[in-house]
Coordinates of C-alpha atoms (C1' of nucleotides) in Angstrom, one line a residue:
Chain A
M1 CA 11.1 -14.8 11.9
L2 CA 9.9 -12.5 14.3
T3 CA 10.4 -13.3 17.8
T4 CA 7.3 -12.3 19.5
T5 CA 7.8 -10.6 23.1
E6 CA 4.5 -11.7 24.4
D7 CA 2.4 -14.8 23.7
G8 CA 1.0 -15.2 20.5
D9 CA -0.5 -12.5 18.7
L10 CA 1.2 -9.2 18.0
K11 CA 0.9 -5.9 19.6
T12 CA -2.3 -4.3 18.6
T13 CA -0.8 -0.6 18.5
P14 CA -1.1 0.7 22.1
K15 CA -1.9 4.1 20.6
N16 CA 2.0 5.3 22.0
L17 CA 2.0 8.9 23.0
I18 CA 0.6 10.8 19.9
R19 CA 0.9 14.4 20.1
S20 CA -1.2 15.8 17.3
L21 CA -0.2 19.7 16.1
V22 CA -1.4 21.3 12.9
S23 CA 1.6 23.4 13.3
N24 CA 4.4 22.7 11.0
S25 CA 4.0 25.0 7.7
C26 CA 4.9 23.6 4.8
E27 CA 6.8 26.0 3.3
T28 CA 9.6 25.2 6.5
C29 CA 9.7 22.0 5.6
P30 CA 13.2 20.7 5.5
L31 CA 12.3 18.1 2.6
R32 CA 11.8 21.4 0.6
K33 CA 15.2 22.4 0.7
L34 CA 16.1 19.1 -0.9
S35 CA 17.6 18.8 -4.0
S36 CA 16.2 15.8 -5.0
V37 CA 12.6 17.0 -4.0
R38 CA 10.3 18.8 -6.7
A39 CA 9.3 22.3 -6.1
F40 CA 5.6 23.1 -5.2
S41 CA 3.8 26.0 -6.9
E42 CA 2.0 28.2 -4.8
E43 CA -1.8 26.6 -5.5
E44 CA -0.3 23.3 -4.4
M45 CA 1.3 24.6 -2.0
S46 CA -1.5 26.3 -0.4
F47 CA -4.0 23.3 -1.6
I48 CA -1.7 21.1 0.5
K49 CA -1.5 23.2 3.1
G50 CA -4.9 23.0 3.2
F51 CA -5.6 19.5 3.1
K52 CA -3.3 18.7 6.0
V53 CA -5.4 18.1 8.7
A54 CA -2.2 17.2 11.8
D55 CA 1.3 16.4 12.6
Q56 CA 2.0 13.8 14.6
E57 CA 5.1 12.9 16.2
L58 CA 5.1 8.9 17.1
S59 CA 7.1 7.2 19.1
A60 CA 9.6 4.5 18.1
G61 CA 7.7 1.1 17.8
T62 CA 4.5 2.6 17.4
T63 CA 2.5 0.5 14.8
L64 CA 0.7 2.7 12.6
L65 CA -0.9 0.8 9.8
H66 CA -1.7 -2.6 10.5
E67 CA -2.4 -5.3 8.0
G68 CA -6.1 -6.0 7.4
E69 CA -7.4 -2.9 9.0
N70 CA -8.3 0.5 7.4
S71 CA -7.0 3.8 7.5
A72 CA -8.5 7.1 7.9
F73 CA -5.6 8.8 7.1
V74 CA -2.9 8.9 4.1
Y75 CA 0.7 9.9 5.6
T76 CA 3.8 11.7 4.4
V77 CA 6.9 10.9 6.5
R78 CA 8.8 14.1 7.9
S79 CA 11.1 12.7 9.8
G80 CA 12.6 9.3 11.2
W81 CA 12.6 5.2 10.2
A82 CA 9.9 2.7 9.6
I83 CA 9.5 -0.4 8.1
R84 CA 6.3 -1.6 6.1
Y85 CA 6.2 -5.4 6.5
K86 CA 3.9 -8.7 6.1
L87 CA 3.6 -11.2 8.1
L88 CA 2.7 -15.0 7.4
E89 CA 0.2 -16.4 10.0
D90 CA 2.9 -18.3 12.0
G91 CA 5.0 -15.1 12.6
R92 CA 7.4 -15.3 9.8
R93 CA 8.0 -11.7 8.8
Q94 CA 9.1 -10.2 5.7
V95 CA 10.2 -6.7 5.6
L96 CA 9.6 -4.8 2.4
N97 CA 10.9 -2.0 2.2
F98 CA 12.2 0.9 5.0
V99 CA 10.3 3.9 4.7
L100 CA 12.4 7.0 5.0
P101 CA 11.6 11.1 4.7
G102 CA 9.5 11.8 1.9
D103 CA 8.0 8.5 1.7
L104 CA 3.8 8.4 1.4
I105 CA 2.3 5.8 3.3
G106 CA -1.1 4.4 3.8
L107 CA -2.1 4.9 0.1
Q108 CA -3.3 1.3 -0.2
A109 CA -6.2 1.6 2.4
S110 CA -7.6 4.6 0.4
L111 CA -7.5 2.8 -3.1
F112 CA -8.8 -0.6 -1.4
S113 CA -11.2 -1.9 1.4
E114 CA -7.9 -2.7 3.6
M115 CA -4.1 -2.6 4.0
E116 CA -2.1 -5.5 2.7
H117 CA 0.8 -4.7 4.9
S118 CA 1.8 -2.7 8.4
V119 CA 3.9 0.1 9.2
E120 CA 5.7 0.1 12.0
T121 CA 8.3 2.8 13.1
L122 CA 11.9 2.4 14.1
T123 CA 12.4 5.7 15.8
P124 CA 10.5 9.0 16.6
V125 CA 8.8 9.7 13.5
G126 CA 7.0 13.0 12.2
V127 CA 4.2 12.4 10.2
C128 CA 2.0 14.7 8.0
C129 CA -1.9 13.5 7.8
F130 CA -4.1 13.8 5.1
P131 CA -7.7 12.4 5.2
R132 CA -8.7 9.4 2.9
D133 CA -12.2 11.0 1.8
R134 CA -10.4 14.4 0.5
F135 CA -8.1 12.5 -1.4
L136 CA -9.6 12.1 -4.3
E137 CA -9.5 16.0 -4.2
L138 CA -5.9 16.0 -4.7
A139 CA -6.4 14.6 -8.4
Q140 CA -8.7 17.1 -9.6
K141 CA -6.7 20.3 -7.8
G142 CA -4.2 19.6 -10.7
A143 CA -1.8 17.4 -12.7
G144 CA 1.0 18.0 -10.7
L145 CA -0.1 16.3 -7.6
A146 CA -1.9 13.8 -9.3
F147 CA 1.5 13.1 -11.0
D148 CA 3.4 13.2 -7.6
V149 CA 1.4 10.3 -6.2
I150 CA 1.9 8.0 -9.7
W151 CA 5.6 9.0 -9.1
L152 CA 5.9 8.3 -5.8
T153 CA 4.1 4.9 -5.8
A154 CA 6.1 4.0 -9.3
R155 CA 8.8 4.4 -7.3
E156 CA 8.4 2.4 -4.6
E157 CA 7.2 -1.0 -6.7
Q158 CA 11.0 -0.5 -8.0
A159 CA 12.5 -0.8 -5.2
I160 CA 9.9 -3.8 -3.6
S161 CA 11.2 -4.8 -7.4
E162 CA 15.0 -4.7 -7.2
H163 CA 14.8 -6.5 -3.3
L164 CA 12.8 -9.2 -5.2
L165 CA 15.3 -9.7 -7.4
S166 CA 17.7 -9.3 -4.7
V167 CA 15.7 -12.2 -2.6
G168 CA 15.2 -14.4 -5.6
Q169 CA 18.3 -14.3 -6.9
R170 CA 21.5 -13.2 -5.3
T171 CA 23.3 -14.6 -2.8
A172 CA 23.6 -14.3 0.8
L173 CA 26.8 -12.4 0.5
E174 CA 25.5 -10.2 -2.4
R175 CA 22.2 -10.0 -0.9
V176 CA 23.7 -8.1 2.3
A177 CA 25.8 -6.0 -0.1
Y178 CA 22.9 -4.8 -1.8
V179 CA 21.1 -3.8 1.3
L180 CA 23.6 -2.0 2.4
L181 CA 24.3 -0.3 -0.6
Y182 CA 20.5 0.5 -1.1
L183 CA 20.7 2.2 2.3
H184 CA 23.2 3.8 1.5
D185 CA 21.7 5.7 -1.7
R186 CA 18.5 6.3 -0.5
L187 CA 20.0 8.1 2.3
A188 CA 22.5 9.7 0.4
L189 CA 19.4 11.6 -1.4
L190 CA 18.5 12.7 1.7
E191 CA 21.5 14.4 2.7
K192 CA 22.1 12.0 6.0
V193 CA 25.6 10.2 4.8
Q194 CA 28.5 11.7 5.7
D195 CA 32.0 9.8 3.7
G196 CA 30.1 6.5 3.3
A197 CA 28.6 6.5 6.8
F198 CA 24.8 6.5 7.9
E199 CA 22.7 5.6 11.1
A200 CA 21.3 2.3 11.0
P201 CA 18.7 2.2 13.8
F202 CA 17.9 -1.3 13.5
S203 CA 18.8 -4.8 14.8
Q204 CA 20.3 -7.8 13.0
Q205 CA 17.1 -9.4 13.3
L206 CA 15.6 -7.0 11.3
L207 CA 18.3 -7.0 8.6
A208 CA 17.3 -10.6 8.3
D209 CA 13.3 -10.1 7.9
V210 CA 14.8 -7.7 4.8
L211 CA 17.0 -10.3 3.4
G212 CA 14.8 -13.4 4.0
L213 CA 17.8 -15.3 5.9
S214 CA 18.2 -16.7 9.6
L215 CA 19.4 -14.0 12.1
V216 CA 22.4 -16.5 12.6
H217 CA 23.1 -16.4 8.5
T218 CA 22.6 -12.9 8.5
N219 CA 25.4 -12.4 11.2
K220 CA 27.9 -14.5 10.0
T221 CA 27.9 -13.1 6.3
L222 CA 27.5 -9.4 7.6
R223 CA 30.7 -10.8 9.6
K224 CA 32.8 -11.5 6.7
L225 CA 32.4 -8.3 5.0
V226 CA 33.5 -6.3 8.0
D227 CA 36.2 -9.1 7.8
R228 CA 37.4 -8.3 4.4
G229 CA 37.2 -4.6 5.8
F230 CA 34.4 -3.6 3.2
V231 CA 31.9 -2.6 6.1
R232 CA 32.0 -0.8 9.7
W233 CA 29.3 -1.1 11.7
T234 CA 29.2 0.0 15.5
Q235 CA 26.9 1.5 18.0
G236 CA 24.1 1.9 15.1
T237 CA 26.4 3.3 12.2
I238 CA 27.0 1.8 9.0
H239 CA 30.3 2.8 7.4
L240 CA 30.9 1.5 3.5
V241 CA 34.2 1.6 3.4
N242 CA 34.7 0.4 -0.4
L243 CA 31.7 1.4 -2.3
A244 CA 33.2 0.0 -5.4
D245 CA 34.0 -3.0 -4.9
L246 CA 31.2 -3.3 -2.9
R247 CA 29.1 -2.5 -6.1
E248 CA 30.8 -5.5 -7.6
L249 CA 30.1 -8.1 -5.2
A250 CA 26.6 -7.3 -4.8
C251 CA 26.0 -6.5 -8.7
Y252 CA 24.3 -3.7 -8.1
P253 CA 25.5 -0.6 -10.3
R254 CA 25.4 3.0 -9.4
R255 CA 21.7 3.8 -10.3
R256 CA 21.1 7.6 -11.5
P257 CA 19.6 9.4 -8.7
Q258 CA 15.4 10.1 -9.7
R259 CA 14.1 13.2 -9.2
R260 CA 10.6 14.4 -10.5
P261 CA 11.3 14.7 -14.6
F262 CA 8.3 17.4 -14.9
L263 CA 6.1 19.6 -13.7
Chain B
M1 CA 18.8 -19.0 -14.0
L2 CA 18.5 -17.8 -17.3
T3 CA 19.6 -20.6 -20.5
T4 CA 21.0 -18.6 -23.0
T5 CA 20.5 -19.6 -26.1
E6 CA 23.0 -18.0 -27.9
D7 CA 26.1 -16.8 -26.7
G8 CA 26.5 -14.1 -24.4
D9 CA 24.3 -11.4 -24.6
L10 CA 20.5 -11.8 -24.5
K11 CA 18.4 -11.1 -27.7
T12 CA 17.6 -7.3 -28.4
T13 CA 14.6 -7.5 -30.2
P14 CA 14.7 -8.5 -33.6
K15 CA 10.8 -6.8 -33.9
N16 CA 9.1 -9.6 -34.4
L17 CA 6.0 -9.1 -37.0
I18 CA 5.0 -6.0 -35.9
R19 CA 1.3 -5.2 -37.0
S20 CA -0.1 -1.9 -36.7
L21 CA -3.6 -0.6 -36.6
V22 CA -5.8 1.5 -35.4
S23 CA -8.8 -0.4 -36.0
N24 CA -10.3 -1.6 -32.8
S25 CA -12.3 0.5 -31.0
C26 CA -12.5 1.3 -27.2
E27 CA -16.2 0.4 -26.9
T28 CA -16.0 -2.9 -27.7
C29 CA -13.2 -3.7 -26.0
P30 CA -14.1 -7.7 -24.2
L31 CA -12.0 -5.8 -21.3
R32 CA -15.0 -3.3 -20.7
K33 CA -17.3 -6.5 -20.0
L34 CA -15.8 -7.5 -16.9
S35 CA -17.0 -6.8 -13.8
S36 CA -13.9 -6.2 -12.3
V37 CA -13.2 -3.2 -14.6
R38 CA -15.0 0.2 -13.7
A39 CA -17.2 1.9 -16.8
F40 CA -15.9 4.9 -18.3
S41 CA -17.6 8.1 -19.1
E42 CA -18.3 9.6 -22.2
E43 CA -15.8 12.2 -22.3
E44 CA -13.2 10.0 -20.7
M45 CA -13.9 7.0 -23.4
S46 CA -13.1 9.6 -26.2
F47 CA -10.2 11.0 -25.0
I48 CA -8.9 7.7 -24.4
K49 CA -9.9 7.0 -28.1
G50 CA -7.6 10.1 -29.3
F51 CA -5.2 9.2 -26.6
K52 CA -4.4 5.8 -28.4
V53 CA -2.0 5.8 -31.6
A54 CA -2.2 1.8 -32.4
D55 CA -2.7 -1.3 -31.9
Q56 CA -0.4 -4.5 -31.8
E57 CA 0.0 -7.8 -32.1
L58 CA 3.1 -8.8 -30.7
S59 CA 3.9 -12.6 -31.2
A60 CA 5.6 -14.5 -28.6
G61 CA 9.1 -13.9 -27.2
T62 CA 9.1 -10.6 -28.5
T63 CA 10.7 -8.1 -25.8
L64 CA 8.4 -5.5 -25.6
L65 CA 10.3 -3.3 -23.1
H66 CA 14.0 -3.8 -22.3
E67 CA 15.9 -3.2 -18.8
G68 CA 17.8 0.0 -19.5
E69 CA 16.3 1.7 -22.3
N70 CA 13.6 3.8 -22.9
S71 CA 10.5 3.5 -24.6
A72 CA 8.2 6.1 -26.6
F73 CA 5.2 4.5 -25.2
V74 CA 3.0 3.0 -22.4
Y75 CA 0.7 0.4 -23.4
T76 CA -2.2 -1.6 -22.3
V77 CA -2.3 -5.5 -22.5
R78 CA -5.7 -6.4 -24.2
S79 CA -4.8 -10.3 -24.3
G80 CA -1.8 -12.8 -24.1
W81 CA 0.3 -13.3 -21.2
A82 CA 3.5 -11.7 -20.7
I83 CA 6.0 -11.1 -17.6
R84 CA 8.1 -8.5 -16.4
Y85 CA 11.8 -9.8 -15.1
K86 CA 15.0 -8.3 -14.0
L87 CA 18.2 -9.5 -15.0
L88 CA 21.8 -9.3 -12.9
E89 CA 24.8 -9.0 -15.4
D90 CA 25.6 -13.0 -14.8
G91 CA 22.0 -13.6 -16.4
R92 CA 20.4 -15.0 -13.4
R93 CA 16.7 -13.7 -13.7
Q94 CA 13.8 -12.7 -11.5
V95 CA 10.3 -12.8 -12.8
L96 CA 8.6 -10.0 -11.1
N97 CA 4.9 -10.8 -11.8
F98 CA 2.8 -11.8 -14.7
V99 CA 1.5 -9.3 -16.8
L100 CA -2.2 -10.0 -18.4
P101 CA -4.9 -8.0 -19.8
G102 CA -5.8 -4.8 -18.1
D103 CA -2.5 -4.6 -17.2
L104 CA -0.5 -1.1 -17.9
I105 CA 3.1 -1.3 -19.1
G106 CA 6.0 0.6 -19.6
L107 CA 4.9 3.7 -16.9
Q108 CA 8.6 3.3 -15.5
A109 CA 10.0 4.8 -19.0
S110 CA 7.4 7.5 -18.7
L111 CA 8.7 8.6 -15.1
F112 CA 11.9 7.9 -15.0
S113 CA 14.7 7.9 -17.9
E114 CA 14.6 4.6 -18.5
M115 CA 13.1 1.4 -17.7
E116 CA 14.3 -0.6 -14.6
H117 CA 13.0 -3.9 -16.1
S118 CA 12.3 -5.9 -19.3
V119 CA 8.5 -7.1 -20.3
E120 CA 8.5 -10.4 -22.6
T121 CA 5.6 -11.8 -24.2
L122 CA 4.9 -15.6 -23.5
T123 CA 2.3 -15.9 -26.5
P124 CA 0.9 -13.2 -29.2
V125 CA -0.2 -10.3 -27.1
G126 CA -2.4 -7.3 -28.0
V127 CA -1.5 -4.0 -26.8
C128 CA -3.3 -0.8 -27.1
C129 CA 0.0 2.4 -27.6
F130 CA -0.2 5.3 -25.7
P131 CA 2.4 8.2 -26.8
R132 CA 4.7 9.0 -23.3
D133 CA 5.0 12.4 -24.1
R134 CA 0.9 13.5 -24.2
F135 CA 0.5 10.8 -21.0
L136 CA 0.8 14.4 -18.8
E137 CA -2.6 15.5 -20.4
L138 CA -4.6 12.4 -18.8
A139 CA -3.9 13.4 -15.5
Q140 CA -5.3 16.9 -16.2
K141 CA -8.2 15.8 -18.6
G142 CA -10.0 14.9 -14.9
A143 CA -9.5 12.7 -12.0
G144 CA -10.9 9.5 -12.8
L145 CA -7.8 8.7 -15.5
A146 CA -5.0 9.8 -13.3
F147 CA -6.7 7.6 -10.1
D148 CA -6.9 4.5 -12.8
V149 CA -3.0 5.0 -13.5
I150 CA -2.6 5.6 -9.9
W151 CA -4.8 2.2 -8.7
L152 CA -3.1 0.1 -10.9
T153 CA 0.5 1.0 -9.7
A154 CA -0.8 0.2 -6.4
R155 CA -2.0 -2.8 -7.1
E156 CA 0.7 -3.9 -9.0
E157 CA 3.0 -2.9 -5.9
Q158 CA 0.4 -4.9 -4.1
A159 CA 1.5 -8.3 -5.9
I160 CA 5.0 -8.0 -5.6
S161 CA 4.6 -7.5 -2.4
E162 CA 3.1 -10.8 -2.0
H163 CA 5.8 -12.3 -4.3
L164 CA 8.7 -10.9 -1.9
L165 CA 6.7 -12.2 1.0
S166 CA 6.6 -15.5 -0.9
V167 CA 10.1 -15.6 -1.8
G168 CA 11.7 -14.1 1.2
Q169 CA 9.7 -16.6 3.9
R170 CA 7.7 -19.5 2.4
T171 CA 9.3 -22.3 1.7
A172 CA 9.6 -24.0 -1.6
L173 CA 6.1 -25.7 -1.3
E174 CA 4.3 -23.2 0.0
R175 CA 5.8 -21.3 -2.8
V176 CA 4.5 -23.3 -5.6
A177 CA 1.4 -23.2 -4.4
Y178 CA 1.3 -19.3 -3.7
V179 CA 2.0 -19.0 -7.1
L180 CA -0.7 -21.2 -8.6
L181 CA -3.4 -19.9 -6.3
Y182 CA -1.9 -16.6 -7.5
L183 CA -2.7 -16.9 -10.7
H184 CA -5.9 -18.8 -10.1
D185 CA -7.2 -15.7 -8.6
R186 CA -5.9 -13.0 -11.1
L187 CA -7.4 -15.3 -13.7
A188 CA -10.5 -16.0 -12.3
L189 CA -11.1 -12.0 -12.6
L190 CA -10.4 -12.1 -16.1
E191 CA -13.4 -14.8 -16.1
K192 CA -10.4 -17.0 -17.3
V193 CA -10.7 -20.4 -15.1
Q194 CA -13.1 -22.9 -15.8
D195 CA -13.4 -25.4 -12.8
G196 CA -10.0 -24.8 -11.3
A197 CA -8.4 -25.0 -14.6
F198 CA -6.8 -22.4 -16.9
E199 CA -4.5 -21.9 -19.4
A200 CA -0.5 -22.0 -18.4
P201 CA 1.6 -21.1 -21.2
F202 CA 4.8 -21.2 -19.6
S203 CA 7.8 -23.9 -18.9
Q204 CA 9.1 -24.9 -15.3
Q205 CA 12.6 -22.9 -16.3
L206 CA 9.9 -19.8 -16.4
L207 CA 8.3 -20.8 -13.2
A208 CA 11.6 -21.4 -11.4
D209 CA 12.6 -18.0 -11.9
V210 CA 9.5 -16.8 -10.7
L211 CA 9.7 -18.6 -7.5
G212 CA 13.3 -18.0 -7.0
L213 CA 14.2 -21.5 -7.0
S214 CA 16.2 -23.6 -9.4
L215 CA 14.3 -25.6 -12.2
V216 CA 15.3 -29.3 -10.7
H217 CA 13.8 -28.2 -7.3
T218 CA 10.9 -26.4 -8.7
N219 CA 9.4 -29.5 -11.1
K220 CA 10.2 -32.1 -7.4
T221 CA 8.0 -29.3 -5.6
L222 CA 5.4 -29.6 -8.4
R223 CA 5.4 -33.2 -8.4
K224 CA 5.4 -33.5 -4.9
L225 CA 1.7 -31.1 -5.2
V226 CA 0.9 -33.5 -7.9
D227 CA 1.8 -36.5 -6.3
R228 CA -0.6 -35.3 -3.3
G229 CA -4.1 -34.7 -5.7
F230 CA -3.8 -30.8 -5.0
V231 CA -2.8 -29.9 -8.8
R232 CA -3.0 -31.7 -12.1
W233 CA -0.7 -29.8 -15.1
T234 CA -1.2 -31.2 -18.9
Q235 CA -0.1 -29.5 -21.8
G236 CA -0.2 -26.3 -20.9
T237 CA -3.0 -26.5 -18.6
I238 CA -3.3 -26.2 -14.9
H239 CA -5.9 -27.4 -12.3
L240 CA -6.1 -27.0 -9.0
V241 CA -8.3 -29.6 -7.2
N242 CA -8.3 -28.7 -4.3
L243 CA -8.4 -24.7 -3.4
A244 CA -9.3 -25.0 -0.1
D245 CA -6.7 -27.1 1.2
L246 CA -4.1 -25.7 -1.5
R247 CA -4.7 -22.0 0.3
E248 CA -3.7 -23.7 3.9
L249 CA -0.9 -25.1 2.9
A250 CA 0.2 -21.7 1.0
C251 CA -0.7 -19.3 3.9
Y252 CA -2.4 -17.9 1.3
P253 CA -6.3 -17.0 2.0
R254 CA -8.5 -16.1 -0.3
R255 CA -8.4 -12.2 -0.7
R256 CA -11.7 -10.5 -1.7
P257 CA -11.3 -9.3 -5.4
Q258 CA -10.5 -5.6 -5.9
R259 CA -12.2 -3.2 -8.2
R260 CA -12.3 0.3 -8.4
P261 CA -13.9 2.0 -5.4
F262 CA -14.9 5.1 -6.7
L263 CA -15.3 7.2 -9.8
Chain C
dC1 C1' 23.5 -7.9 40.6
dG2 C1' 20.7 -10.0 37.7
dG3 C1' 17.1 -10.1 33.9
dG4 C1' 16.7 -8.8 28.9
dA5 C1' 17.7 -7.3 24.2
dC6 C1' 20.8 -8.1 21.1
dC7 C1' 25.4 -10.1 19.3
dT8 C1' 28.8 -13.9 18.5
dT9 C1' 30.0 -18.5 16.9
dG10 C1' 30.0 -23.5 16.4
dA11 C1' 28.2 -27.6 15.2
dC12 C1' 24.8 -30.3 13.2
dG13 C1' 21.1 -31.5 10.1
dG14 C1' 17.9 -30.4 6.5
dA15 C1' 16.8 -27.7 2.6
dA16 C1' 17.9 -26.4 -2.0
dT17 C1' 21.6 -26.2 -6.2
dT18 C1' 24.4 -28.0 -9.0
dC19 C1' 25.3 -31.7 -12.0
dA20 C1' 24.5 -35.4 -14.7
dA21 C1' 21.6 -38.6 -17.7
dA22 C1' 18.3 -40.2 -19.5
dC23 C1' 13.2 -39.6 -21.4
dC24 C1' 9.5 -37.7 -24.3
dG25 C1' 7.5 -35.2 -27.7
dG26 C1' 7.5 -32.0 -32.3
dG27 C1' 10.0 -30.9 -36.0
dT28 C1' 13.5 -30.7 -39.6
dG29 C1' 16.0 -32.9 -43.1
dG30 C1' 18.3 -36.6 -45.2
Chain D
dC1 C1' 10.2 -43.0 -42.8
dC2 C1' 13.7 -42.6 -39.9
dA3 C1' 17.5 -40.5 -37.7
dC4 C1' 18.5 -36.4 -35.5
dC5 C1' 17.9 -32.4 -32.8
dC6 C1' 15.9 -29.5 -29.7
dG7 C1' 13.1 -27.5 -26.0
dG8 C1' 11.0 -29.3 -22.1
dT9 C1' 10.6 -32.9 -18.5
dT10 C1' 12.3 -35.8 -15.0
dT11 C1' 15.2 -38.4 -11.9
dG12 C1' 19.2 -39.6 -9.1
dA13 C1' 23.6 -38.5 -6.4
dA14 C1' 26.7 -35.1 -4.7
dT15 C1' 27.5 -30.6 -3.0
dT16 C1' 26.8 -26.0 -0.8
dC17 C1' 24.2 -23.4 1.6
dC18 C1' 21.4 -21.9 5.0
dG19 C1' 18.6 -22.7 8.9
dT20 C1' 18.1 -24.5 13.6
dC21 C1' 19.8 -25.5 17.7
dA22 C1' 22.4 -24.5 21.7
dA23 C1' 25.6 -21.8 24.7
dG24 C1' 28.2 -17.9 25.5
dG25 C1' 29.0 -12.9 25.7
dT26 C1' 28.0 -7.8 26.0
dC27 C1' 25.7 -4.0 27.3
dC28 C1' 22.0 -1.4 28.8
dC29 C1' 18.9 -0.9 32.5
dG30 C1' 16.2 -1.8 36.7

DNA sequence: CGGGACCTTGACGGAATTCAAACCGGGTGG
DNA sequence: CCACCCGGTTTGAATTCCGTCAAGGTCCCG
């Protein structure tokens, strides 16, 4: 349930301060250093640099893409946190997934007539903007980049599938444990986990909308995990103390990290 | 909850009678006639025909792809019903989506090291088999086919997202109404709906695993819809009597049908 | 100092699961 | 042919889980 701050309709993107700058060069992109990201060929690199029309820095709380609307751009996330979510007419909200650096967003608007979900930033977010009408060229420019898109989309589908399993079948306790582990594993690939601890720039209300639980019950369930000594959560930082037992509890075994296998 | 008929582990594909025949020519594929399927160029058609290594007819109840295992093939469904599902260790099962003619399955095994979900047939199913190790060529052979894969994957992600919204936020009554409408709309694109009625070759237990509800509660909720005169369900046929009110009830407005927009 | 956003806890009621039993066809084998 | 079983459906009753309501607490910011 989304607590609508203002009466009635949700805020329609007040176009928070958006600075456009086409400065950041792709070669020095910090994402390229990660072992979970494949290397580009020179040809691909130059294509991407020509394809990109802008870098943007979005402030926290910006609705970047809006359900039901279209978008002239496809975005790639450089830094920061966001969520993808869907709403029911009466305001009930389901968060589909967290958006983190390396993710591709807005593809739906390019493929279909409109977005079927919204994207909102949780922190300041840096994105790279690519014009949707030139998106076609990407596939013509070589199989590698087209496969990157297929790969990213398939991986996203996989993540959402696991969430669906979670919301549909896991108990509240399992669900909370699962989502913390999920974040842990994703952030670990981005090298943002230190000793089981990572930043968590979101409220329990948001977590409740991820889990399909009420805020109150999310809080109480979280408390159980804290009391049992599995988790510490203080000032925006989550610390998973006992990963192995937590995985056991969540029925969520360690996945092998997924890297682009070919090309 | 999956009622395991035999003790312990799930049946490991007893390789039900599988007849291989590379006879069916793609030009006469009944799917090509549908307005929701885009036309192939001659070049694409000949590539696909060379790419396909076999047609198979699977009997009902066959586990085509198994979670955790790999697959040498990517499949395209010509006819019949199947489901994609995930299991928790203790047997709880979440059905992710129905698989219907025109769907692509097994992509995950091609992109990642193994499948993250299983696929099981509900009826006899006809599939076309494509070798995964030649899958790369598809993208090199032109942007059109690569985009078809991206498109199919994105559409699947979208469907699962809507299910996640449903399981996470909708009440039991809304959920049942939603899934019936979802099937109705998908089957309508395949021209398999007549006057609000369509074949439904699955049990209520399976429906429960789709909805994330128990069998008992699924039954009782379904009964409410029947009693209210929205739905009739007899001998494997579902009849939606009052689509408009049902959509209202489910918070599930009519979506515009999604066809490949370009190429 | 007051307001607001977020977290926390208790009490209560309602929704969904579980347990249990009965029913209904279809198939099988005596 | 009938008895039996089996998978699926239906219904009732008891229990548990989770949501809602309500109130108090903390922290930060104006």
